[in-house]
Amino acid sequence: MSHALKRAAVLALLPAAALSRRLIGPLRRLWSHVRLRERLTGDLDPSVVVLGVPEIHGTARLALGRRLYLYPGLYLETREDGHIEIGDEVVLSRGVHIVAFREVTIGAGSLIGEYTSIRDANHRTGTPAAPRWSGHDSRPIRIGQQVWIGRGVTVLPGVTIGDGAVVGANAVVTRDVPPATLVAGVPARVVRTLAPPPSCEPAGASPPGT
C-alpha cells in the first residue's frame, strides 16, 4: 500500500476508531468488572474501575474497597488462610503481583507502581524436598494509608510500611518503613523524612476512567 493510499485509509477510518473507543472502552471495563465480581466471595462496589480482568488464583479471599483503579495485568493470589484487603481509592498499576498465605493489607489512598511484587510468604529452605514442595513460611504485610510505592518494588514478608511513606522505584523492602519516610535502594534504606500524609477522606473528584 502506498503512503498516499495509507493516509487516505487512515483518515477515512478515524471516525470509526473514535466511535469504537467511545463504545468498546466502557463495555470492556464493564465486562472486566463483571468477571472480577464473579471470582470474588464478597461484593465489588460499582465505583471500582477495572481496566482489565485480574488473574486470580487460590481461594479468592479478597476484600476490595471503593473507588479502586485497577490496571490490566494484575495477579492476585490467596492460599491457605491468607487474605488480601485493599482499602478505598487504592490504585494498582499494571502488572502488580500480590500473594497472601496469611495477610496483605493496603490502606486507603495508596498507589502501587507497575510490576511491584508484594508476597507475604517464602518457600522453606534446608528441607529434603524441592522448593516447589517444601511449603511456605509466611508473615503479614501491612501497607498503610496514602503510601506511594514506585515501579518494580519488592516488599518482603513481615514488612509494615507506615502511613504516607514513599518507596523508590526498584527498591527491595526488607524491614519496616516508618510513616512519612522516603526509602530507596536494595535493601531499602531511609533517605529522608516527609511531611505527614493528608487526610484520606475523598476530595470529591472522581479518579480517571470512572
mmCIF file with all atom_site columns, C-alpha atoms in Angstrom:
data_model
loop_
_atom_site.group_PDB
_atom_site.id
_atom_site.type_symbol
_atom_site.label_atom_id
_atom_site.label_alt_id
_atom_site.label_comp_id
_atom_site.label_asym_id
_atom_site.label_entity_id
_atom_site.label_seq_id
_atom_site.pdbx_PDB_ins_code
_atom_site.Cartn_x
_atom_site.Cartn_y
_atom_site.Cartn_z
_atom_site.occupancy
_atom_site.B_iso_or_equiv
_atom_site.pdbx_formal_charge
_atom_site.auth_seq_id
_atom_site.auth_comp_id
_atom_site.auth_asym_id
_atom_site.auth_atom_id
_atom_site.pdbx_PDB_model_num
ATOM 1   C CA . MET A 1 1   ? 0.000   0.000   0.000  1.00 0.00 ? 1   MET A CA 1
ATOM 2   C CA . SER A 1 2   ? 1.387   3.398   -0.966 1.00 0.00 ? 2   SER A CA 1
ATOM 3   C CA . HIS A 1 3   ? 1.840   6.119   1.617  1.00 0.00 ? 3   HIS A CA 1
ATOM 4   C CA . ALA A 1 4   ? -0.862  8.237   -0.031 1.00 0.00 ? 4   ALA A CA 1
ATOM 5   C CA . LEU A 1 5   ? -3.371  5.370   -0.028 1.00 0.00 ? 5   LEU A CA 1
ATOM 6   C CA . LYS A 1 6   ? -2.496  4.512   3.569  1.00 0.00 ? 6   LYS A CA 1
ATOM 7   C CA . ARG A 1 7   ? -3.014  8.135   4.626  1.00 0.00 ? 7   ARG A CA 1
ATOM 8   C CA . ALA A 1 8   ? -6.404  8.256   2.882  1.00 0.00 ? 8   ALA A CA 1
ATOM 9   C CA . ALA A 1 9   ? -7.469  4.992   4.548  1.00 0.00 ? 9   ALA A CA 1
ATOM 10  C CA . VAL A 1 10  ? -6.424  6.250   7.982  1.00 0.00 ? 10  VAL A CA 1
ATOM 11  C CA . LEU A 1 11  ? -8.363  9.488   7.535  1.00 0.00 ? 11  LEU A CA 1
ATOM 12  C CA . ALA A 1 12  ? -11.429 7.560   6.379  1.00 0.00 ? 12  ALA A CA 1
ATOM 13  C CA . LEU A 1 13  ? -11.292 5.174   9.364  1.00 0.00 ? 13  LEU A CA 1
ATOM 14  C CA . LEU A 1 14  ? -10.640 7.776   12.072 1.00 0.00 ? 14  LEU A CA 1
ATOM 15  C CA . PRO A 1 15  ? -14.387 8.373   12.785 1.00 0.00 ? 15  PRO A CA 1
ATOM 16  C CA . ALA A 1 16  ? -14.917 4.618   13.165 1.00 0.00 ? 16  ALA A CA 1
ATOM 17  C CA . ALA A 1 17  ? -11.945 4.377   15.516 1.00 0.00 ? 17  ALA A CA 1
ATOM 18  C CA . ALA A 1 18  ? -13.292 7.222   17.653 1.00 0.00 ? 18  ALA A CA 1
ATOM 19  C CA . LEU A 1 19  ? -16.720 5.590   17.806 1.00 0.00 ? 19  LEU A CA 1
ATOM 20  C CA . SER A 1 20  ? -15.149 2.268   18.756 1.00 0.00 ? 20  SER A CA 1
ATOM 21  C CA . ARG A 1 21  ? -13.164 3.911   21.554 1.00 0.00 ? 21  ARG A CA 1
ATOM 22  C CA . ARG A 1 22  ? -16.297 5.521   22.974 1.00 0.00 ? 22  ARG A CA 1
ATOM 23  C CA . LEU A 1 23  ? -18.343 2.326   22.797 1.00 0.00 ? 23  LEU A CA 1
ATOM 24  C CA . ILE A 1 24  ? -15.896 -0.547  23.250 1.00 0.00 ? 24  ILE A CA 1
ATOM 25  C CA . GLY A 1 25  ? -13.861 1.017   26.065 1.00 0.00 ? 25  GLY A CA 1
ATOM 26  C CA . PRO A 1 26  ? -16.745 1.286   28.545 1.00 0.00 ? 26  PRO A CA 1
ATOM 27  C CA . LEU A 1 27  ? -18.053 -2.146  27.551 1.00 0.00 ? 27  LEU A CA 1
ATOM 28  C CA . ARG A 1 28  ? -14.603 -3.674  28.126 1.00 0.00 ? 28  ARG A CA 1
ATOM 29  C CA . ARG A 1 29  ? -14.382 -2.072  31.570 1.00 0.00 ? 29  ARG A CA 1
ATOM 30  C CA . LEU A 1 30  ? -17.883 -3.287  32.427 1.00 0.00 ? 30  LEU A CA 1
ATOM 31  C CA . TRP A 1 31  ? -17.055 -6.848  31.339 1.00 0.00 ? 31  TRP A CA 1
ATOM 32  C CA . SER A 1 32  ? -13.814 -6.761  33.351 1.00 0.00 ? 32  SER A CA 1
ATOM 33  C CA . HIS A 1 33  ? -15.790 -5.591  36.383 1.00 0.00 ? 33  HIS A CA 1
ATOM 34  C CA . VAL A 1 34  ? -18.285 -8.446  35.945 1.00 0.00 ? 34  VAL A CA 1
ATOM 35  C CA . ARG A 1 35  ? -15.510 -11.020 35.534 1.00 0.00 ? 35  ARG A CA 1
ATOM 36  C CA . LEU A 1 36  ? -13.774 -9.840  38.700 1.00 0.00 ? 36  LEU A CA 1
ATOM 37  C CA . ARG A 1 37  ? -17.025 -9.837  40.675 1.00 0.00 ? 37  ARG A CA 1
ATOM 38  C CA . GLU A 1 38  ? -17.734 -13.406 39.544 1.00 0.00 ? 38  GLU A CA 1
ATOM 39  C CA . ARG A 1 39  ? -14.458 -14.588 41.121 1.00 0.00 ? 39  ARG A CA 1
ATOM 40  C CA . LEU A 1 40  ? -14.926 -12.862 44.475 1.00 0.00 ? 40  LEU A CA 1
ATOM 41  C CA . THR A 1 41  ? -16.520 -14.367 47.548 1.00 0.00 ? 41  THR A CA 1
ATOM 42  C CA . GLY A 1 42  ? -17.731 -10.888 48.563 1.00 0.00 ? 42  GLY A CA 1
ATOM 43  C CA . ASP A 1 43  ? -19.169 -7.845  46.824 1.00 0.00 ? 43  ASP A CA 1
ATOM 44  C CA . LEU A 1 44  ? -17.459 -5.440  44.407 1.00 0.00 ? 44  LEU A CA 1
ATOM 45  C CA . ASP A 1 45  ? -18.509 -1.813  44.670 1.00 0.00 ? 45  ASP A CA 1
ATOM 46  C CA . PRO A 1 46  ? -19.786 -0.282  41.400 1.00 0.00 ? 46  PRO A CA 1
ATOM 47  C CA . SER A 1 47  ? -17.307 2.597   41.843 1.00 0.00 ? 47  SER A CA 1
ATOM 48  C CA . VAL A 1 48  ? -14.342 0.254   41.210 1.00 0.00 ? 48  VAL A CA 1
ATOM 49  C CA . VAL A 1 49  ? -12.747 0.793   37.782 1.00 0.00 ? 49  VAL A CA 1
ATOM 50  C CA . VAL A 1 50  ? -11.357 -2.418  36.268 1.00 0.00 ? 50  VAL A CA 1
ATOM 51  C CA . LEU A 1 51  ? -9.374  -1.816  33.073 1.00 0.00 ? 51  LEU A CA 1
ATOM 52  C CA . GLY A 1 52  ? -8.529  -5.498  32.554 1.00 0.00 ? 52  GLY A CA 1
ATOM 53  C CA . VAL A 1 53  ? -9.577  -8.752  34.195 1.00 0.00 ? 53  VAL A CA 1
ATOM 54  C CA . PRO A 1 54  ? -7.134  -9.543  37.053 1.00 0.00 ? 54  PRO A CA 1
ATOM 55  C CA . GLU A 1 55  ? -5.574  -13.013 37.164 1.00 0.00 ? 55  GLU A CA 1
ATOM 56  C CA . ILE A 1 56  ? -6.871  -14.565 40.385 1.00 0.00 ? 56  ILE A CA 1
ATOM 57  C CA . HIS A 1 57  ? -5.563  -17.797 41.901 1.00 0.00 ? 57  HIS A CA 1
ATOM 58  C CA . GLY A 1 58  ? -6.350  -19.823 45.001 1.00 0.00 ? 58  GLY A CA 1
ATOM 59  C CA . THR A 1 59  ? -9.185  -19.133 47.414 1.00 0.00 ? 59  THR A CA 1
ATOM 60  C CA . ALA A 1 60  ? -10.026 -15.622 46.100 1.00 0.00 ? 60  ALA A CA 1
ATOM 61  C CA . ARG A 1 61  ? -10.308 -14.268 49.642 1.00 0.00 ? 61  ARG A CA 1
ATOM 62  C CA . LEU A 1 62  ? -10.196 -10.627 48.604 1.00 0.00 ? 62  LEU A CA 1
ATOM 63  C CA . ALA A 1 63  ? -11.782 -7.616  50.295 1.00 0.00 ? 63  ALA A CA 1
ATOM 64  C CA . LEU A 1 64  ? -11.797 -4.671  47.888 1.00 0.00 ? 64  LEU A CA 1
ATOM 65  C CA . GLY A 1 65  ? -12.723 -1.111  48.832 1.00 0.00 ? 65  GLY A CA 1
ATOM 66  C CA . ARG A 1 66  ? -14.497 1.628   46.902 1.00 0.00 ? 66  ARG A CA 1
ATOM 67  C CA . ARG A 1 67  ? -13.228 3.776   44.051 1.00 0.00 ? 67  ARG A CA 1
ATOM 68  C CA . LEU A 1 68  ? -10.299 1.495   43.259 1.00 0.00 ? 68  LEU A CA 1
ATOM 69  C CA . TYR A 1 69  ? -8.487  1.942   39.951 1.00 0.00 ? 69  TYR A CA 1
ATOM 70  C CA . LEU A 1 70  ? -7.204  -1.424  38.706 1.00 0.00 ? 70  LEU A CA 1
ATOM 71  C CA . TYR A 1 71  ? -4.928  -1.514  35.672 1.00 0.00 ? 71  TYR A CA 1
ATOM 72  C CA . PRO A 1 72  ? -4.557  -4.579  33.403 1.00 0.00 ? 72  PRO A CA 1
ATOM 73  C CA . GLY A 1 73  ? -2.177  -7.426  34.172 1.00 0.00 ? 73  GLY A CA 1
ATOM 74  C CA . LEU A 1 74  ? -2.832  -7.745  37.923 1.00 0.00 ? 74  LEU A CA 1
ATOM 75  C CA . TYR A 1 75  ? -2.016  -11.042 39.662 1.00 0.00 ? 75  TYR A CA 1
ATOM 76  C CA . LEU A 1 76  ? -3.849  -11.700 42.953 1.00 0.00 ? 76  LEU A CA 1
ATOM 77  C CA . GLU A 1 77  ? -3.357  -14.978 44.820 1.00 0.00 ? 77  GLU A CA 1
ATOM 78  C CA . THR A 1 78  ? -4.551  -16.192 48.226 1.00 0.00 ? 78  THR A CA 1
ATOM 79  C CA . ARG A 1 79  ? -3.594  -19.578 49.669 1.00 0.00 ? 79  ARG A CA 1
ATOM 80  C CA . GLU A 1 80  ? -4.319  -21.490 52.875 1.00 0.00 ? 80  GLU A CA 1
ATOM 81  C CA . ASP A 1 81  ? -5.816  -18.988 55.378 1.00 0.00 ? 81  ASP A CA 1
ATOM 82  C CA . GLY A 1 82  ? -4.416  -15.980 53.557 1.00 0.00 ? 82  GLY A CA 1
ATOM 83  C CA . HIS A 1 83  ? -6.427  -12.944 52.535 1.00 0.00 ? 83  HIS A CA 1
ATOM 84  C CA . ILE A 1 84  ? -5.851  -9.654  50.718 1.00 0.00 ? 84  ILE A CA 1
ATOM 85  C CA . GLU A 1 85  ? -7.552  -6.472  51.912 1.00 0.00 ? 85  GLU A CA 1
ATOM 86  C CA . ILE A 1 86  ? -7.400  -3.295  49.832 1.00 0.00 ? 86  ILE A CA 1
ATOM 87  C CA . GLY A 1 87  ? -8.784  -0.004  51.150 1.00 0.00 ? 87  GLY A CA 1
ATOM 88  C CA . ASP A 1 88  ? -10.697 2.726   49.361 1.00 0.00 ? 88  ASP A CA 1
ATOM 89  C CA . GLU A 1 89  ? -9.205  4.728   46.479 1.00 0.00 ? 89  GLU A CA 1
ATOM 90  C CA . VAL A 1 90  ? -6.170  2.490   46.015 1.00 0.00 ? 90  VAL A CA 1
ATOM 91  C CA . VAL A 1 91  ? -4.516  2.374   42.582 1.00 0.00 ? 91  VAL A CA 1
ATOM 92  C CA . LEU A 1 92  ? -2.916  -0.898  41.482 1.00 0.00 ? 92  LEU A CA 1
ATOM 93  C CA . SER A 1 93  ? -0.822  -0.252  38.388 1.00 0.00 ? 93  SER A CA 1
ATOM 94  C CA . ARG A 1 94  ? -0.154  -2.640  35.527 1.00 0.00 ? 94  ARG A CA 1
ATOM 95  C CA . GLY A 1 95  ? 1.475   -5.957  36.403 1.00 0.00 ? 95  GLY A CA 1
ATOM 96  C CA . VAL A 1 96  ? 1.259   -5.709  40.209 1.00 0.00 ? 96  VAL A CA 1
ATOM 97  C CA . HIS A 1 97  ? 1.608   -9.113  41.945 1.00 0.00 ? 97  HIS A CA 1
ATOM 98  C CA . ILE A 1 98  ? 0.071   -9.645  45.398 1.00 0.00 ? 98  ILE A CA 1
ATOM 99  C CA . VAL A 1 99  ? 0.273   -13.061 47.076 1.00 0.00 ? 99  VAL A CA 1
ATOM 100 C CA . ALA A 1 100 ? -1.059  -13.825 50.568 1.00 0.00 ? 100 ALA A CA 1
ATOM 101 C CA . PHE A 1 101 ? -0.634  -17.030 52.551 1.00 0.00 ? 101 PHE A CA 1
ATOM 102 C CA . ARG A 1 102 ? -1.530  -15.102 55.700 1.00 0.00 ? 102 ARG A CA 1
ATOM 103 C CA . GLU A 1 103 ? -2.381  -11.423 55.201 1.00 0.00 ? 103 GLU A CA 1
ATOM 104 C CA . VAL A 1 104 ? -1.656  -8.489  52.894 1.00 0.00 ? 104 VAL A CA 1
ATOM 105 C CA . THR A 1 105 ? -3.406  -5.200  53.627 1.00 0.00 ? 105 THR A CA 1
ATOM 106 C CA . ILE A 1 106 ? -3.130  -1.939  51.657 1.00 0.00 ? 106 ILE A CA 1
ATOM 107 C CA . GLY A 1 107 ? -4.532  1.203   53.238 1.00 0.00 ? 107 GLY A CA 1
ATOM 108 C CA . ALA A 1 108 ? -6.815  3.786   51.683 1.00 0.00 ? 108 ALA A CA 1
ATOM 109 C CA . GLY A 1 109 ? -5.415  6.148   49.086 1.00 0.00 ? 109 GLY A CA 1
ATOM 110 C CA . SER A 1 110 ? -2.208  4.214   48.376 1.00 0.00 ? 110 SER A CA 1
ATOM 111 C CA . LEU A 1 111 ? -0.584  3.964   44.940 1.00 0.00 ? 111 LEU A CA 1
ATOM 112 C CA . ILE A 1 112 ? 1.207   0.764   43.929 1.00 0.00 ? 112 ILE A CA 1
ATOM 113 C CA . GLY A 1 113 ? 3.548   1.166   40.951 1.00 0.00 ? 113 GLY A CA 1
ATOM 114 C CA . GLU A 1 114 ? 3.912   -1.059  37.907 1.00 0.00 ? 114 GLU A CA 1
ATOM 115 C CA . TYR A 1 115 ? 5.240   -4.601  38.351 1.00 0.00 ? 115 TYR A CA 1
ATOM 116 C CA . THR A 1 116 ? 5.555   -4.322  42.123 1.00 0.00 ? 116 THR A CA 1
ATOM 117 C CA . SER A 1 117 ? 5.690   -7.661  43.978 1.00 0.00 ? 117 SER A CA 1
ATOM 118 C CA . ILE A 1 118 ? 4.046   -7.953  47.411 1.00 0.00 ? 118 ILE A CA 1
ATOM 119 C CA . ARG A 1 119 ? 4.324   -11.514 48.787 1.00 0.00 ? 119 ARG A CA 1
ATOM 120 C CA . ASP A 1 120 ? 3.896   -12.482 52.426 1.00 0.00 ? 120 ASP A CA 1
ATOM 121 C CA . ALA A 1 121 ? 5.472   -15.964 52.133 1.00 0.00 ? 121 ALA A CA 1
ATOM 122 C CA . ASN A 1 122 ? 8.722   -17.618 51.104 1.00 0.00 ? 122 ASN A CA 1
ATOM 123 C CA . HIS A 1 123 ? 9.471   -21.220 50.209 1.00 0.00 ? 123 HIS A CA 1
ATOM 124 C CA . ARG A 1 124 ? 11.128  -23.112 53.043 1.00 0.00 ? 124 ARG A CA 1
ATOM 125 C CA . THR A 1 125 ? 14.785  -23.949 52.585 1.00 0.00 ? 125 THR A CA 1
ATOM 126 C CA . GLY A 1 126 ? 17.029  -26.565 54.143 1.00 0.00 ? 126 GLY A CA 1
ATOM 127 C CA . THR A 1 127 ? 14.482  -29.347 53.727 1.00 0.00 ? 127 THR A CA 1
ATOM 128 C CA . PRO A 1 128 ? 14.851  -32.597 51.756 1.00 0.00 ? 128 PRO A CA 1
ATOM 129 C CA . ALA A 1 129 ? 12.003  -31.519 49.472 1.00 0.00 ? 129 ALA A CA 1
ATOM 130 C CA . ALA A 1 130 ? 12.484  -29.486 46.324 1.00 0.00 ? 130 ALA A CA 1
ATOM 131 C CA . PRO A 1 131 ? 11.479  -25.803 46.810 1.00 0.00 ? 131 PRO A CA 1
ATOM 132 C CA . ARG A 1 132 ? 8.229   -26.397 44.961 1.00 0.00 ? 132 ARG A CA 1
ATOM 133 C CA . TRP A 1 133 ? 7.104   -28.885 47.609 1.00 0.00 ? 133 TRP A CA 1
ATOM 134 C CA . SER A 1 134 ? 8.885   -27.558 50.706 1.00 0.00 ? 134 SER A CA 1
ATOM 135 C CA . GLY A 1 135 ? 5.968   -25.481 51.990 1.00 0.00 ? 135 GLY A CA 1
ATOM 136 C CA . HIS A 1 136 ? 5.937   -21.818 52.942 1.00 0.00 ? 136 HIS A CA 1
ATOM 137 C CA . ASP A 1 137 ? 6.772   -19.596 55.889 1.00 0.00 ? 137 ASP A CA 1
ATOM 138 C CA . SER A 1 138 ? 4.542   -16.525 55.971 1.00 0.00 ? 138 SER A CA 1
ATOM 139 C CA . ARG A 1 139 ? 4.333   -13.242 57.877 1.00 0.00 ? 139 ARG A CA 1
ATOM 140 C CA . PRO A 1 140 ? 1.740   -10.499 57.310 1.00 0.00 ? 140 PRO A CA 1
ATOM 141 C CA . ILE A 1 141 ? 2.481   -7.465  55.159 1.00 0.00 ? 141 ILE A CA 1
ATOM 142 C CA . ARG A 1 142 ? 0.749   -4.231  56.140 1.00 0.00 ? 142 ARG A CA 1
ATOM 143 C CA . ILE A 1 143 ? 0.897   -1.146  53.922 1.00 0.00 ? 143 ILE A CA 1
ATOM 144 C CA . GLY A 1 144 ? -0.582  1.996   55.447 1.00 0.00 ? 144 GLY A CA 1
ATOM 145 C CA . GLN A 1 145 ? -2.707  4.789   54.038 1.00 0.00 ? 145 GLN A CA 1
ATOM 146 C CA . GLN A 1 146 ? -1.523  7.273   51.409 1.00 0.00 ? 146 GLN A CA 1
ATOM 147 C CA . VAL A 1 147 ? 1.588   5.201   50.673 1.00 0.00 ? 147 VAL A CA 1
ATOM 148 C CA . TRP A 1 148 ? 3.284   5.597   47.291 1.00 0.00 ? 148 TRP A CA 1
ATOM 149 C CA . ILE A 1 149 ? 5.226   2.567   46.100 1.00 0.00 ? 149 ILE A CA 1
ATOM 150 C CA . GLY A 1 150 ? 7.251   3.103   42.924 1.00 0.00 ? 150 GLY A CA 1
ATOM 151 C CA . ARG A 1 151 ? 7.683   0.882   39.905 1.00 0.00 ? 151 ARG A CA 1
ATOM 152 C CA . GLY A 1 152 ? 9.271   -2.538  40.295 1.00 0.00 ? 152 GLY A CA 1
ATOM 153 C CA . VAL A 1 153 ? 9.411   -2.585  44.118 1.00 0.00 ? 153 VAL A CA 1
ATOM 154 C CA . THR A 1 154 ? 9.623   -5.872  46.054 1.00 0.00 ? 154 THR A CA 1
ATOM 155 C CA . VAL A 1 155 ? 8.013   -5.982  49.503 1.00 0.00 ? 155 VAL A CA 1
ATOM 156 C CA . LEU A 1 156 ? 9.124   -8.993  51.573 1.00 0.00 ? 156 LEU A CA 1
ATOM 157 C CA . PRO A 1 157 ? 7.179   -10.931 54.244 1.00 0.00 ? 157 PRO A CA 1
ATOM 158 C CA . GLY A 1 158 ? 6.666   -9.342  57.639 1.00 0.00 ? 158 GLY A CA 1
ATOM 159 C CA . VAL A 1 159 ? 7.090   -5.735  56.481 1.00 0.00 ? 159 VAL A CA 1
ATOM 160 C CA . THR A 1 160 ? 4.929   -2.851  57.691 1.00 0.00 ? 160 THR A CA 1
ATOM 161 C CA . ILE A 1 161 ? 5.010   0.397   55.686 1.00 0.00 ? 161 ILE A CA 1
ATOM 162 C CA . GLY A 1 162 ? 3.679   3.386   57.624 1.00 0.00 ? 162 GLY A CA 1
ATOM 163 C CA . ASP A 1 163 ? 1.131   5.967   56.505 1.00 0.00 ? 163 ASP A CA 1
ATOM 164 C CA . GLY A 1 164 ? 2.397   8.479   53.971 1.00 0.00 ? 164 GLY A CA 1
ATOM 165 C CA . ALA A 1 165 ? 5.637   6.646   53.219 1.00 0.00 ? 165 ALA A CA 1
ATOM 166 C CA . VAL A 1 166 ? 7.217   6.644   49.744 1.00 0.00 ? 166 VAL A CA 1
ATOM 167 C CA . VAL A 1 167 ? 9.228   3.712   48.365 1.00 0.00 ? 167 VAL A CA 1
ATOM 168 C CA . GLY A 1 168 ? 11.552  4.491   45.450 1.00 0.00 ? 168 GLY A CA 1
ATOM 169 C CA . ALA A 1 169 ? 11.448  2.511   42.215 1.00 0.00 ? 169 ALA A CA 1
ATOM 170 C CA . ASN A 1 170 ? 13.082  -0.948  42.198 1.00 0.00 ? 170 ASN A CA 1
ATOM 171 C CA . ALA A 1 171 ? 13.663  -0.936  45.965 1.00 0.00 ? 171 ALA A CA 1
ATOM 172 C CA . VAL A 1 172 ? 13.602  -4.174  47.958 1.00 0.00 ? 172 VAL A CA 1
ATOM 173 C CA . VAL A 1 173 ? 11.831  -3.565  51.260 1.00 0.00 ? 173 VAL A CA 1
ATOM 174 C CA . THR A 1 174 ? 13.204  -5.993  53.857 1.00 0.00 ? 174 THR A CA 1
ATOM 175 C CA . ARG A 1 175 ? 12.192  -4.215  57.081 1.00 0.00 ? 175 ARG A CA 1
ATOM 176 C CA . ASP A 1 176 ? 9.561   -1.843  58.416 1.00 0.00 ? 176 ASP A CA 1
ATOM 177 C CA . VAL A 1 177 ? 9.291   1.658   56.940 1.00 0.00 ? 177 VAL A CA 1
ATOM 178 C CA . PRO A 1 178 ? 8.302   4.451   59.374 1.00 0.00 ? 178 PRO A CA 1
ATOM 179 C CA . PRO A 1 179 ? 5.370   6.723   58.492 1.00 0.00 ? 179 PRO A CA 1
ATOM 180 C CA . ALA A 1 180 ? 6.098   9.766   56.289 1.00 0.00 ? 180 ALA A CA 1
ATOM 181 C CA . THR A 1 181 ? 9.502   8.462   55.247 1.00 0.00 ? 181 THR A CA 1
ATOM 182 C CA . LEU A 1 182 ? 11.153  8.134   51.831 1.00 0.00 ? 182 LEU A CA 1
ATOM 183 C CA . VAL A 1 183 ? 13.127  4.917   51.378 1.00 0.00 ? 183 VAL A CA 1
ATOM 184 C CA . ALA A 1 184 ? 15.059  3.630   48.369 1.00 0.00 ? 184 ALA A CA 1
ATOM 185 C CA . GLY A 1 185 ? 17.686  1.100   47.361 1.00 0.00 ? 185 GLY A CA 1
ATOM 186 C CA . VAL A 1 186 ? 18.485  -2.594  47.778 1.00 0.00 ? 186 VAL A CA 1
ATOM 187 C CA . PRO A 1 187 ? 17.840  -3.166  50.594 1.00 0.00 ? 187 PRO A CA 1
ATOM 188 C CA . ALA A 1 188 ? 15.632  -0.112  51.085 1.00 0.00 ? 188 ALA A CA 1
ATOM 189 C CA . ARG A 1 189 ? 17.062  2.485   53.464 1.00 0.00 ? 189 ARG A CA 1
ATOM 190 C CA . VAL A 1 190 ? 15.736  5.777   54.780 1.00 0.00 ? 190 VAL A CA 1
ATOM 191 C CA . VAL A 1 191 ? 16.577  8.724   52.522 1.00 0.00 ? 191 VAL A CA 1
ATOM 192 C CA . ARG A 1 192 ? 14.679  11.463  54.339 1.00 0.00 ? 192 ARG A CA 1
ATOM 193 C CA . THR A 1 193 ? 11.535  12.234  56.272 1.00 0.00 ? 193 THR A CA 1
ATOM 194 C CA . LEU A 1 194 ? 8.457   13.701  54.596 1.00 0.00 ? 194 LEU A CA 1
ATOM 195 C CA . ALA A 1 195 ? 5.501   15.850  55.539 1.00 0.00 ? 195 ALA A CA 1
ATOM 196 C CA . PRO A 1 196 ? 2.689   13.923  57.254 1.00 0.00 ? 196 PRO A CA 1
ATOM 197 C CA . PRO A 1 197 ? 0.152   12.466  54.795 1.00 0.00 ? 197 PRO A CA 1
ATOM 198 C CA . PRO A 1 198 ? -3.036  14.409  54.052 1.00 0.00 ? 198 PRO A CA 1
ATOM 199 C CA . SER A 1 199 ? -6.426  13.188  55.154 1.00 0.00 ? 199 SER A CA 1
ATOM 200 C CA . CYS A 1 200 ? -7.567  10.033  53.390 1.00 0.00 ? 200 CYS A CA 1
ATOM 201 C CA . GLU A 1 201 ? -11.125 11.316  53.055 1.00 0.00 ? 201 GLU A CA 1
ATOM 202 C CA . PRO A 1 202 ? -12.260 11.577  49.410 1.00 0.00 ? 202 PRO A CA 1
ATOM 203 C CA . ALA A 1 203 ? -11.626 15.017  47.961 1.00 0.00 ? 203 ALA A CA 1
ATOM 204 C CA . GLY A 1 204 ? -14.791 14.894  45.881 1.00 0.00 ? 204 GLY A CA 1
ATOM 205 C CA . ALA A 1 205 ? -13.170 14.375  42.485 1.00 0.00 ? 205 ALA A CA 1
ATOM 206 C CA . SER A 1 206 ? -13.551 11.029  40.760 1.00 0.00 ? 206 SER A CA 1
ATOM 207 C CA . PRO A 1 207 ? -10.404 9.125   39.703 1.00 0.00 ? 207 PRO A CA 1
ATOM 208 C CA . PRO A 1 208 ? -9.709  8.929   35.964 1.00 0.00 ? 208 PRO A CA 1
ATOM 209 C CA . GLY A 1 209 ? -11.782 6.478   33.987 1.00 0.00 ? 209 GLY A CA 1
ATOM 210 C CA . THR A 1 210 ? -14.858 6.434   36.219 1.00 0.00 ? 210 THR A CA 1
#
